[in-house]
XYZ file of C-alpha atoms in Angstrom:
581
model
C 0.000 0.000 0.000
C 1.722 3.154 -1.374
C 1.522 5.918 1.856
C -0.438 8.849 1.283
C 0.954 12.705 0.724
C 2.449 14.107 4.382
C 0.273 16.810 3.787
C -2.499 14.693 3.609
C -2.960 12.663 6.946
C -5.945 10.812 7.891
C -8.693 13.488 6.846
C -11.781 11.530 7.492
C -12.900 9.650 10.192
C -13.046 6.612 7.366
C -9.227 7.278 6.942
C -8.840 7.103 11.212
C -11.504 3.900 11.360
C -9.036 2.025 8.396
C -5.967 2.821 10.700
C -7.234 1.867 14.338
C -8.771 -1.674 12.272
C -5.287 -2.150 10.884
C -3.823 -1.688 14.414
C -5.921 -3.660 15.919
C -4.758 -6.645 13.323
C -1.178 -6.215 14.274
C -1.498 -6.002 18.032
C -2.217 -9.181 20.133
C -4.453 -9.029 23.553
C -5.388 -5.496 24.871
C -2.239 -3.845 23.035
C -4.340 -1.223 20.965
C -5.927 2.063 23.830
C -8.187 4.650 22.034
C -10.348 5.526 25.009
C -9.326 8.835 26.082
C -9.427 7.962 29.613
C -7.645 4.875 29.483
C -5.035 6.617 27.101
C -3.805 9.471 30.040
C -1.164 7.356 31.491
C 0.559 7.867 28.013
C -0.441 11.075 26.587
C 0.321 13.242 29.913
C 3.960 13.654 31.134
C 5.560 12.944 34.093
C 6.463 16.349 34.966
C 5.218 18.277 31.851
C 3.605 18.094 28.300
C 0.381 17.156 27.117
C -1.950 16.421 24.541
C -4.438 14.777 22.514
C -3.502 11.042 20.625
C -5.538 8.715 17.820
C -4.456 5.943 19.353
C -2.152 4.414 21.918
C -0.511 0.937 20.769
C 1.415 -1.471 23.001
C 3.210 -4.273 21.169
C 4.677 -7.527 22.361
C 6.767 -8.741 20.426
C 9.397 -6.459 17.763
C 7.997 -7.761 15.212
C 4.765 -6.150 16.070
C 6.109 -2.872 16.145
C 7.791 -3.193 13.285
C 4.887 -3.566 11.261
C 2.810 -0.806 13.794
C 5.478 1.476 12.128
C 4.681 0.346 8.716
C 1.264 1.219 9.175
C 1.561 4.515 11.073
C 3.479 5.754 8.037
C 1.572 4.323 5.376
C -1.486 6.392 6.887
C 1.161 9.638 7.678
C 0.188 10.066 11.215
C 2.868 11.181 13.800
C 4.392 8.851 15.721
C 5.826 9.444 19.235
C 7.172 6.316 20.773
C 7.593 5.959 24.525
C 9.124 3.697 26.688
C 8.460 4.777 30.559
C 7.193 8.291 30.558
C 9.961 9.214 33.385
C 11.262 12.480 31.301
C 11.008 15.943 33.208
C 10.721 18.258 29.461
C 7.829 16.470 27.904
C 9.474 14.882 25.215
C 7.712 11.767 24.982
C 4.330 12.937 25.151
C 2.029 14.608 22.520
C 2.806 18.343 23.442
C -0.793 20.544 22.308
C -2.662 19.576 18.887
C -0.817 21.605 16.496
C 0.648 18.335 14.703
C -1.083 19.433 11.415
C -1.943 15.117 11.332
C -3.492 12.975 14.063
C -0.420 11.038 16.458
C -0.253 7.846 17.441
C 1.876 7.039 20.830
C 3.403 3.540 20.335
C 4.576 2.019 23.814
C 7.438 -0.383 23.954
C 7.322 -1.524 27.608
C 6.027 -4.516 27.082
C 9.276 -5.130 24.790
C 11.857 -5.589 28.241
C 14.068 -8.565 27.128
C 17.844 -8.353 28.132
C 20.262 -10.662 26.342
C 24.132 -11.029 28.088
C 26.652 -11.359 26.195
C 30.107 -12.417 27.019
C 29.330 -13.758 30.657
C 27.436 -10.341 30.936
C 30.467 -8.236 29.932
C 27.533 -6.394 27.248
C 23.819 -6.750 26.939
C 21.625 -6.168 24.409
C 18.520 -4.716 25.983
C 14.950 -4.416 23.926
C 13.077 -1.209 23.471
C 11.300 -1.350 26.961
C 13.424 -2.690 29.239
C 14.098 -0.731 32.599
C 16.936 -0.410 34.646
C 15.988 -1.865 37.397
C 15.201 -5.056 35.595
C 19.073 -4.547 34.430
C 20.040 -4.019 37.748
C 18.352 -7.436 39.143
C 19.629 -9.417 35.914
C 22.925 -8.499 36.574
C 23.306 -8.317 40.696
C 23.794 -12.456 40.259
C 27.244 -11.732 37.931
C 28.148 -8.394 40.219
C 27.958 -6.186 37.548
C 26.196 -3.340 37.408
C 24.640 -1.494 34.408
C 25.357 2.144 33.510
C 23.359 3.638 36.042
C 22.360 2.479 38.987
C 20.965 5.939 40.622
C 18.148 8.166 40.628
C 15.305 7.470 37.969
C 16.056 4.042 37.741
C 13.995 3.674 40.750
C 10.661 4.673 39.357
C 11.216 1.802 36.435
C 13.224 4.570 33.480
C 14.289 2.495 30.013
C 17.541 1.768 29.039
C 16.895 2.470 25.674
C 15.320 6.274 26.773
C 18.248 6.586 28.717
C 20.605 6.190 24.868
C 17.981 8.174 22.889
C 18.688 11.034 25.322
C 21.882 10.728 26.375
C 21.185 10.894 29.542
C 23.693 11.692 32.169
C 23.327 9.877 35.991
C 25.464 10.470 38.803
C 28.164 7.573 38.507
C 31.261 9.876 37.767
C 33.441 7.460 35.682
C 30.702 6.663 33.485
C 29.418 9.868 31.785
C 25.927 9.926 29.739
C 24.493 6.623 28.150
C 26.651 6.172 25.189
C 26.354 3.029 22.292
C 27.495 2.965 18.682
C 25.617 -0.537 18.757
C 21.982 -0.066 17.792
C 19.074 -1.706 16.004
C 16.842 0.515 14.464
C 14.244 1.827 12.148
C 14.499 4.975 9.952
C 12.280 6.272 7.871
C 13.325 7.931 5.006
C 11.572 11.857 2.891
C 9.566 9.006 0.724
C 8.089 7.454 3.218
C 10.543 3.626 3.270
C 11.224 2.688 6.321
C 14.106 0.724 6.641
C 15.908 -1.376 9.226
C 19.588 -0.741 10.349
C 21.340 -3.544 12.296
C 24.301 -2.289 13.983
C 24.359 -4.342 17.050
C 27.455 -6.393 15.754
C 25.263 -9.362 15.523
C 24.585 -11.738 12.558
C 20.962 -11.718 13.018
C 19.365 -12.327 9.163
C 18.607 -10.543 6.386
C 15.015 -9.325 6.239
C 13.640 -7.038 8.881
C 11.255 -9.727 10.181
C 13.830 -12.430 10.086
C 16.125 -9.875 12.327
C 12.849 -9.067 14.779
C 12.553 -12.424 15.575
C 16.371 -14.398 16.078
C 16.740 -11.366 18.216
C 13.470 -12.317 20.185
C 14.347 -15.649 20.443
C 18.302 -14.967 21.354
C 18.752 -16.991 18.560
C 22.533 -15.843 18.146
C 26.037 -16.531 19.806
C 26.000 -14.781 23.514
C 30.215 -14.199 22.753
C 29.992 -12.005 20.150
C 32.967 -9.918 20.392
C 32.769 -6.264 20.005
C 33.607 -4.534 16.609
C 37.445 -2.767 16.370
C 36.706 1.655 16.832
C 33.194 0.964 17.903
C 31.982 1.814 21.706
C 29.060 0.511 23.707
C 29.835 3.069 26.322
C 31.848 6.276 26.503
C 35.304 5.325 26.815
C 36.630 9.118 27.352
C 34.667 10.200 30.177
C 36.896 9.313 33.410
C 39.617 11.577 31.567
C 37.145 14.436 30.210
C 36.055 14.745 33.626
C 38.951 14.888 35.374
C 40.173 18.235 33.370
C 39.028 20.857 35.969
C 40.503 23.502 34.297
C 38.293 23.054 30.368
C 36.464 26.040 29.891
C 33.167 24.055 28.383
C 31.263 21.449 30.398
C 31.929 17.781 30.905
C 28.869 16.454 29.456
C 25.562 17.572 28.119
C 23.071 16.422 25.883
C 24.001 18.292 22.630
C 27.569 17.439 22.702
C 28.489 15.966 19.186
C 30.971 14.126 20.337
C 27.945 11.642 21.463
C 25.774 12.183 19.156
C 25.928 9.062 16.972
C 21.997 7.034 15.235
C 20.020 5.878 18.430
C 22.670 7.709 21.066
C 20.696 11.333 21.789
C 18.251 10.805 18.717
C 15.441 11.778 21.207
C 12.822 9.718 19.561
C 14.042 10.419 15.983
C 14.976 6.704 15.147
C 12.433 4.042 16.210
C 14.655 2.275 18.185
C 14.443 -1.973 18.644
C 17.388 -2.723 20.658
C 20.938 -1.345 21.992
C 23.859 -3.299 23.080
C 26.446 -1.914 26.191
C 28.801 -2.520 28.137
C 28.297 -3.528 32.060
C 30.854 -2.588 34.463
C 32.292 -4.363 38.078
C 30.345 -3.652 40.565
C 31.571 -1.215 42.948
C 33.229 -3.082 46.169
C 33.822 -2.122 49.864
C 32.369 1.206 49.121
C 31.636 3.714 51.849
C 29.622 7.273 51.992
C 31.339 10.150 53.268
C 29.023 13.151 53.824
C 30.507 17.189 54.294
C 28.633 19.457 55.102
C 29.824 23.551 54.629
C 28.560 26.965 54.496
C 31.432 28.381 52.129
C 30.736 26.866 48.346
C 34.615 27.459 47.848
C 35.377 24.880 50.049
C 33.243 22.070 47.746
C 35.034 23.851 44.430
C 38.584 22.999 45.624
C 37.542 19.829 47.223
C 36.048 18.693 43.717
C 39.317 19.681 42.440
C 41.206 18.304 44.992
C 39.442 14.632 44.433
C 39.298 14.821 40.428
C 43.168 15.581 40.218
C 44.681 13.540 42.734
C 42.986 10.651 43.763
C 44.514 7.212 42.051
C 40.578 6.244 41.058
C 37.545 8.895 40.582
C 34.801 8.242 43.606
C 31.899 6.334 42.319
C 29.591 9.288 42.838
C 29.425 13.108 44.743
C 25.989 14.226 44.917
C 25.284 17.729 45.995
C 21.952 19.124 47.808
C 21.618 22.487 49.175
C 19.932 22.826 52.590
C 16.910 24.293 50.801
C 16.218 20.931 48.772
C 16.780 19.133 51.682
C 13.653 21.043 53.398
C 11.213 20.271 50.631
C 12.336 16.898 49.956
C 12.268 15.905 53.732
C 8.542 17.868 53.858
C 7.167 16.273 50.414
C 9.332 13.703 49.669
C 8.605 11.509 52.796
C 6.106 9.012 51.415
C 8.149 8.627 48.154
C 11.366 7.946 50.245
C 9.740 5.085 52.616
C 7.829 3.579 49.954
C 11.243 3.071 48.155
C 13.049 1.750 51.363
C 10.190 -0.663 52.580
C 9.339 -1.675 48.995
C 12.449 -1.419 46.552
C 12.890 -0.928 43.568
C 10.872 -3.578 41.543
C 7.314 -2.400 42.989
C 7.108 0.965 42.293
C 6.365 0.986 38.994
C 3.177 -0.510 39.773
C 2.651 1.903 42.784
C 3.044 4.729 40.277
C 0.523 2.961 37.772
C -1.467 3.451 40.915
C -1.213 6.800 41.979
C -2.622 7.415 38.180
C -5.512 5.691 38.903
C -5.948 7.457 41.656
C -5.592 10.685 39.559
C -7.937 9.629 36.938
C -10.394 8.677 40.262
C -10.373 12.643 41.527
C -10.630 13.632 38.311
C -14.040 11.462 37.302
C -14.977 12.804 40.734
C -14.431 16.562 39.747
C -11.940 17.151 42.165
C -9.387 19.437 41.154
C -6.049 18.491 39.482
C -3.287 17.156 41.885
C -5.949 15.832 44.320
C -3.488 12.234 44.595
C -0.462 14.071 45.466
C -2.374 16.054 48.301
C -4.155 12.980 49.359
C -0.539 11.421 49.910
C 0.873 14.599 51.366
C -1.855 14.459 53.939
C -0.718 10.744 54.604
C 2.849 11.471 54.670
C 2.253 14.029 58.027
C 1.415 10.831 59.719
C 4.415 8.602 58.924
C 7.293 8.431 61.518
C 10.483 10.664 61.039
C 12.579 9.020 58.242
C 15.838 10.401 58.013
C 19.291 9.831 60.646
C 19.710 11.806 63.592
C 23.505 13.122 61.910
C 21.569 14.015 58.677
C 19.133 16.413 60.774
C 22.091 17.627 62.613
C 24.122 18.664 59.566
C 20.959 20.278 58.037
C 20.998 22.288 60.800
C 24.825 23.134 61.030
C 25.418 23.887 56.946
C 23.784 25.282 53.882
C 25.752 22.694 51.527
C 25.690 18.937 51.684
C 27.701 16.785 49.129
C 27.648 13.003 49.554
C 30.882 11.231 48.087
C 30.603 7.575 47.625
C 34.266 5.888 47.006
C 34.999 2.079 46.636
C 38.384 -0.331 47.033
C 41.388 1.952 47.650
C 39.837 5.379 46.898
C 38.054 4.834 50.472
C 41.272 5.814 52.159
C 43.041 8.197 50.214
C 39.507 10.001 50.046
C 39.452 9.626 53.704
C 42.839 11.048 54.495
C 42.185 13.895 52.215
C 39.235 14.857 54.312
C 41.283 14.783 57.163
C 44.008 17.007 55.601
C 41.086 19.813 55.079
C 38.407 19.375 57.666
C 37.379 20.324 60.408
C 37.122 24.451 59.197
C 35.533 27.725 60.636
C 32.750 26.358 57.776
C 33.072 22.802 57.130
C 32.907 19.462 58.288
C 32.482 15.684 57.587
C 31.635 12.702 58.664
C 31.529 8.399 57.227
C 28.293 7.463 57.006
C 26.733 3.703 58.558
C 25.182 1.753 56.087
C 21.849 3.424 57.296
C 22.965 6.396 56.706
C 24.471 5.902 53.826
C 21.344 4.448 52.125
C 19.366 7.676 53.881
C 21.437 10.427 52.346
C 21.154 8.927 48.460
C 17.536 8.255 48.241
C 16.504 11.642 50.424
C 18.754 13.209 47.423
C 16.757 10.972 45.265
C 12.910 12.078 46.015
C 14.365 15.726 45.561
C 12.449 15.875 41.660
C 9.297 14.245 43.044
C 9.203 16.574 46.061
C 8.928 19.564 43.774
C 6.143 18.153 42.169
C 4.236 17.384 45.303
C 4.825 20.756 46.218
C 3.170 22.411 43.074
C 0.437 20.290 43.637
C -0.623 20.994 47.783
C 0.367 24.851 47.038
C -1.291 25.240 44.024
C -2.631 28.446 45.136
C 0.479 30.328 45.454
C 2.506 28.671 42.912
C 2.038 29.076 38.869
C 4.655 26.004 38.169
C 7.833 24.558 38.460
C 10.765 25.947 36.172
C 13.084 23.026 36.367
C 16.566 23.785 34.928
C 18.928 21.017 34.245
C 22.472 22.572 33.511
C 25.883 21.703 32.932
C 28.305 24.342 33.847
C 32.140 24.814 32.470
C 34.586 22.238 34.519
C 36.659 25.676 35.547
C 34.092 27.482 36.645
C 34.585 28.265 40.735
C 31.348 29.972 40.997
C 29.092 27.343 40.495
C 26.470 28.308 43.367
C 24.250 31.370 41.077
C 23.465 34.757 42.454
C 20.038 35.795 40.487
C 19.276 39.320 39.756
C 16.589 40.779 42.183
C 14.115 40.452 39.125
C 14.050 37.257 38.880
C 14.767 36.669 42.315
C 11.677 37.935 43.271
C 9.641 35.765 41.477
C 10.492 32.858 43.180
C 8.857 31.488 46.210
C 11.060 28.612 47.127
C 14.055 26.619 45.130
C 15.461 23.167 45.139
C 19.389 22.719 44.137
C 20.913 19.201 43.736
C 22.811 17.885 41.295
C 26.293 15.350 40.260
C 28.492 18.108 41.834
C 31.904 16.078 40.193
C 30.455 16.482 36.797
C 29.362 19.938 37.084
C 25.567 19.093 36.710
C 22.974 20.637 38.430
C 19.036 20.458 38.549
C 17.480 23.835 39.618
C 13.595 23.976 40.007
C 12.144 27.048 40.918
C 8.173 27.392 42.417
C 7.473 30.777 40.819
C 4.611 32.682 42.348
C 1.199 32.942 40.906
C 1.708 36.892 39.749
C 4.079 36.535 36.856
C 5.093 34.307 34.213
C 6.610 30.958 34.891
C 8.138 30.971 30.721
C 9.019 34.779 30.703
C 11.644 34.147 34.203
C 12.913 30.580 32.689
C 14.187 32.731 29.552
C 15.514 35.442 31.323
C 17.132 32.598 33.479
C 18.871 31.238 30.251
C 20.253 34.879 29.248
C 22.396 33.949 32.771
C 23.022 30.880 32.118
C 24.567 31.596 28.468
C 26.159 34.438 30.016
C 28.320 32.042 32.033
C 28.776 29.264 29.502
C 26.612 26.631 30.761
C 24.823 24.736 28.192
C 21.170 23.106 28.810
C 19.823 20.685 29.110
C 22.478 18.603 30.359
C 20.958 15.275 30.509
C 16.682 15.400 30.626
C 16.619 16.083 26.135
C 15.268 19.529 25.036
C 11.599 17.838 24.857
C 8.907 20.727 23.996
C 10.788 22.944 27.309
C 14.371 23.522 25.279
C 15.233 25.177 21.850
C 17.770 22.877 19.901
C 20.690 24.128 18.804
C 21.924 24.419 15.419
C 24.147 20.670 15.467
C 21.458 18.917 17.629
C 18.067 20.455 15.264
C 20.618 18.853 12.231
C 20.855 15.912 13.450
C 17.401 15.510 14.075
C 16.633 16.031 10.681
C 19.136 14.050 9.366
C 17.636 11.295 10.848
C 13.773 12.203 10.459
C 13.659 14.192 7.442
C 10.222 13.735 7.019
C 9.418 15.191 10.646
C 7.122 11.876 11.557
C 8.548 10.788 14.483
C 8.775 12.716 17.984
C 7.764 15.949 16.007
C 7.898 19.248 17.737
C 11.278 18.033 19.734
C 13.690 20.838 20.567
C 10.793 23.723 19.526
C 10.770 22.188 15.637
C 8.190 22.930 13.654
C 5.483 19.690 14.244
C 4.200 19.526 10.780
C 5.436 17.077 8.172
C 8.566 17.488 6.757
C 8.949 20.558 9.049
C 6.506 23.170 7.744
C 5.690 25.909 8.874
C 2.284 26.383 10.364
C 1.850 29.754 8.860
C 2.983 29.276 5.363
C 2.605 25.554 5.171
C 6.003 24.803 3.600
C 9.245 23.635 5.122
């Protein structure tokens, strides 16, 4: 069946009926959602974006979306396809209804396989499978995969993680990184063809390919390709160069740009293939705590330059993210200690139920994060008696996690500069140790609980996600009383070792949540930061020139993730003035 003119789309409801019946041929059990209700989970972001979809399909099996692909082009609707819905900029979620064609949001959780190769050395992970599945398949070998922190915990895809290049705290490791891919392009004319990079003899015809790989019906040694990487094999040595005037990593850094590595949704994406790492031994948590940000800039320094082996991670909160997420971040952090990391998923599926509950009730929007708030006053205290204390004592906490022999050398290096006037330290237990990540962890979440029980007061979140120059000692910002007076409370936390900070701001009802975020990047140029470091521009971020190319080279006709980076959403990227690209 030829596909019809871009410009065309599915004009009649005939045109829409012939696509959801074709759909509905491809996809086995319950995989096709078109009832608005039941499509939320997938159309509304985590933390932002919105909008209308045709249709929501689910495959099971690659081959399956494979040929949902075929058919979404042969009707030209747009495609967006999603894996866990975890991203904070919207970008894989229809974003308003200016698409200029109906979308159709293809989810690929339901594709989670993970393949080892070489004893576990690599694996070759499907379109939907999460990290903490990763995590579990790998704890038997003591490995670990690429990141073992942060969103990871509310079920995030590997595969997302690549397509966005996304960053996590482990310092060695730098963003998610693979020249090993298998995916679909599709090219102006509308063929969509299948691109097998994973290094692995899999067939000839896409089908053929879709289905060895589903059945692991290939050698689990196949050895890794001479010049090609299925991680970044730089970073440890990029990061250690305190004195670069540009950033250590960020997501439109071309030196990592490479098919499904930061093609934010561009390239329909089957499968990657990466590398696993040793998991971190005898590791202990050493917490300072100061009130003079110099004394974290030359202890960053300090530890980047001279220790033997980089610390496994630093993470940095400032005592004002430590309020909120200790006040809204309670429930989030006990759930996640009494249930790990395999249940919440579900719990999450829940609290959207919940959400769709209040809002069949009429209640107003955020009604499940206030119910939970309410329950969270009545939980017992959840964080260390030495955590409270250095809240109390210092505006700046930065964890430092170091395994093997970096334990002592970091140790004695802390002794050589603490106690100051400012500053002090301390080795955390194993309970406190686990305390101090995940109360850095529900930091995001607590933000968005926030918005939600003060909705009165606060017209949104703007959440910044920046990478600042490794030289630059004046990493802790001093806002101009403009935009300082917009704000009404702030959360800062971020990989302090890799320069990378999140920054969410609750701006007050009275102005304009999108007017102070721009004047907020004037600043931010102005010091030679580039944004966003590691969430994707999604519908929040402009792309710049390299990263809006390489969209296009890989999408020219504009039908997949359309819109990304503040592109034009129409087919082949016309404008929605003139009509023409």
């Amino acid at each position: 069946m030829p596909h019809r003119s871009a410009a065309h789309g599915l004009d009649t409801n005939s045109d829409r009926r012939e696509l959801i019946r074709e759909l509905s041929d491809i996809l086995s059990g319950a995989g096709l959602v078109t009832k608005p209700q039941a499509m939320r989970p997938y159309v509304k972001g985590y933390r932002f974006g919105e909008g209308p979809a045709l249709a929501v399909a689910i495959p099971s099996r690659l081959v399956e979306l494979w040929r949902v692909v075929n058919a979404c082009v042969r009707h030209d609707v747009a495609m967006i396809v999603q894996a866990a819905n975890t991203g904070l900029t919207g970008g894989s979620t229809p974003h308003g209804e200016d698409y200029g064609r109906p979308v159709v949001v293809i989810s690929t959780l339901k594709l989670d396989m993970i393949h080892l190769l070489g004893g576990g050395a690599q694996v070759v992970c499907h379109a939907g499978a999460t990290l903490y599945r990763l995590e579990a398949k790998l704890a038997p070998l003591g490995r670990d995969p690429h990141s073992v922190i942060g969103s990871s915990c509310i079920g995030a895809s590997i595969v997302g993680g690549v397509c966005n290049n996304s960053g996590g705290s482990l310092i060695q490791r730098g963003p998610a990184f693979t020249q090993y891919a298998l995916y679909a392009r599709i090219d102006a004319d509308g063929t969509v063809r299948l691109v097998n990079h994973l290094g692995i003899d899999l067939g000839d015809t896409p089908e053929e390919i879709l289905e060895r790989l589903e059945r692991g019906a290939f050698s689990d040694d196949c050895l890794p390709e001479p010049g090609r990487a299925a991680s970044d094999p730089h970073y440890a040595r990029w990061v250690r160069d305190v004195d670069a005037p540009s950033p250590a990593r960020y997501n439109a850094d071309p030196r990592r740009l490479h098919e499904a590595s930061g093609c934010a949704g561009k390239v329909v994406v089957f499968a990657v293939r990466l590398d696993t790492f040793p998991k971190a031994q005898d590791s202990r948590v050493f917490y300072v705590g100061t009130n003079a940000p110099a004394e974290l800039t030359e202890l960053r320094r300090v530890m980047l330059t001279e220790l033997t082996d980089l610390p496994v991670s630093a993470e940095y909160m400032h005592r004002g993210a430590f309020d909120i997420a200790d006040r809204y971040g309670k429930d989030s952090f006990l759930a996640i200690r009494m249930l790990g990391t395999k249940r919440l998923p579900a719990l999450f599926r829940a609290k959207d139920r919940l959400a769709r509950f209040g809002e069949r009730l009429g209640l107003s929007p955020g009604f499940e994060e206030r119910l939970l708030q309410g329950i969270g006053r009545w939980l017992p205290d959840h964080l260390p008696k030495r955590l409270r204390q250095w809240r109390d004592a210092y505006a700046h906490h930065l964890m430092i996690r170091c395994a093997g022999t970096t334990v002592d050398e970091a140790r004695r290096l802390l002794e050589s500069i603490f106690p100051t006037a400012t500053g002090d330290w301390f080795a955390c237990d194993a309970a406190e140790a686990e305390a101090a990540f995940l109360h850095r962890f529900v930091a995001a979440g607590a933000a968005i609980r926030y918005r939600a029980v003060h909705s009165d007061t606060v017209a949104d979140i703007v959440a910044l996600d920046i990478a600042l120059r490794r030289d630059d000692r004046n990493w802790f910002e001093t806002l101009p009383p403009e935009i300082e007076k917009t704000i009404i409370d702030r959360l800062y936390y971020g990989h302090f070792f890799c320069h990378v900070f999140h920054q969410d701001y609750l701006i007050g009802k009275e102005y304009d949540p999108v007017a102070v975020e721009h004047a907020m990047w004037k600043q931010l140029d102005a010091r030679g930061a580039e944004y966003p470091a590691e969430h994707n521009v999604g519908h929040l971020y402009p792309a710049k020139p390299a990263l809006a190319d390489f969209y296009r080279s890989l999408d020219p006709g504009n039908r997949l993730n359309p819109g990304i980076g503040q592109a034009s959403k129409r087919p082949f990227y016309a404008s929605a003035e003139a009509g023409e690209p």
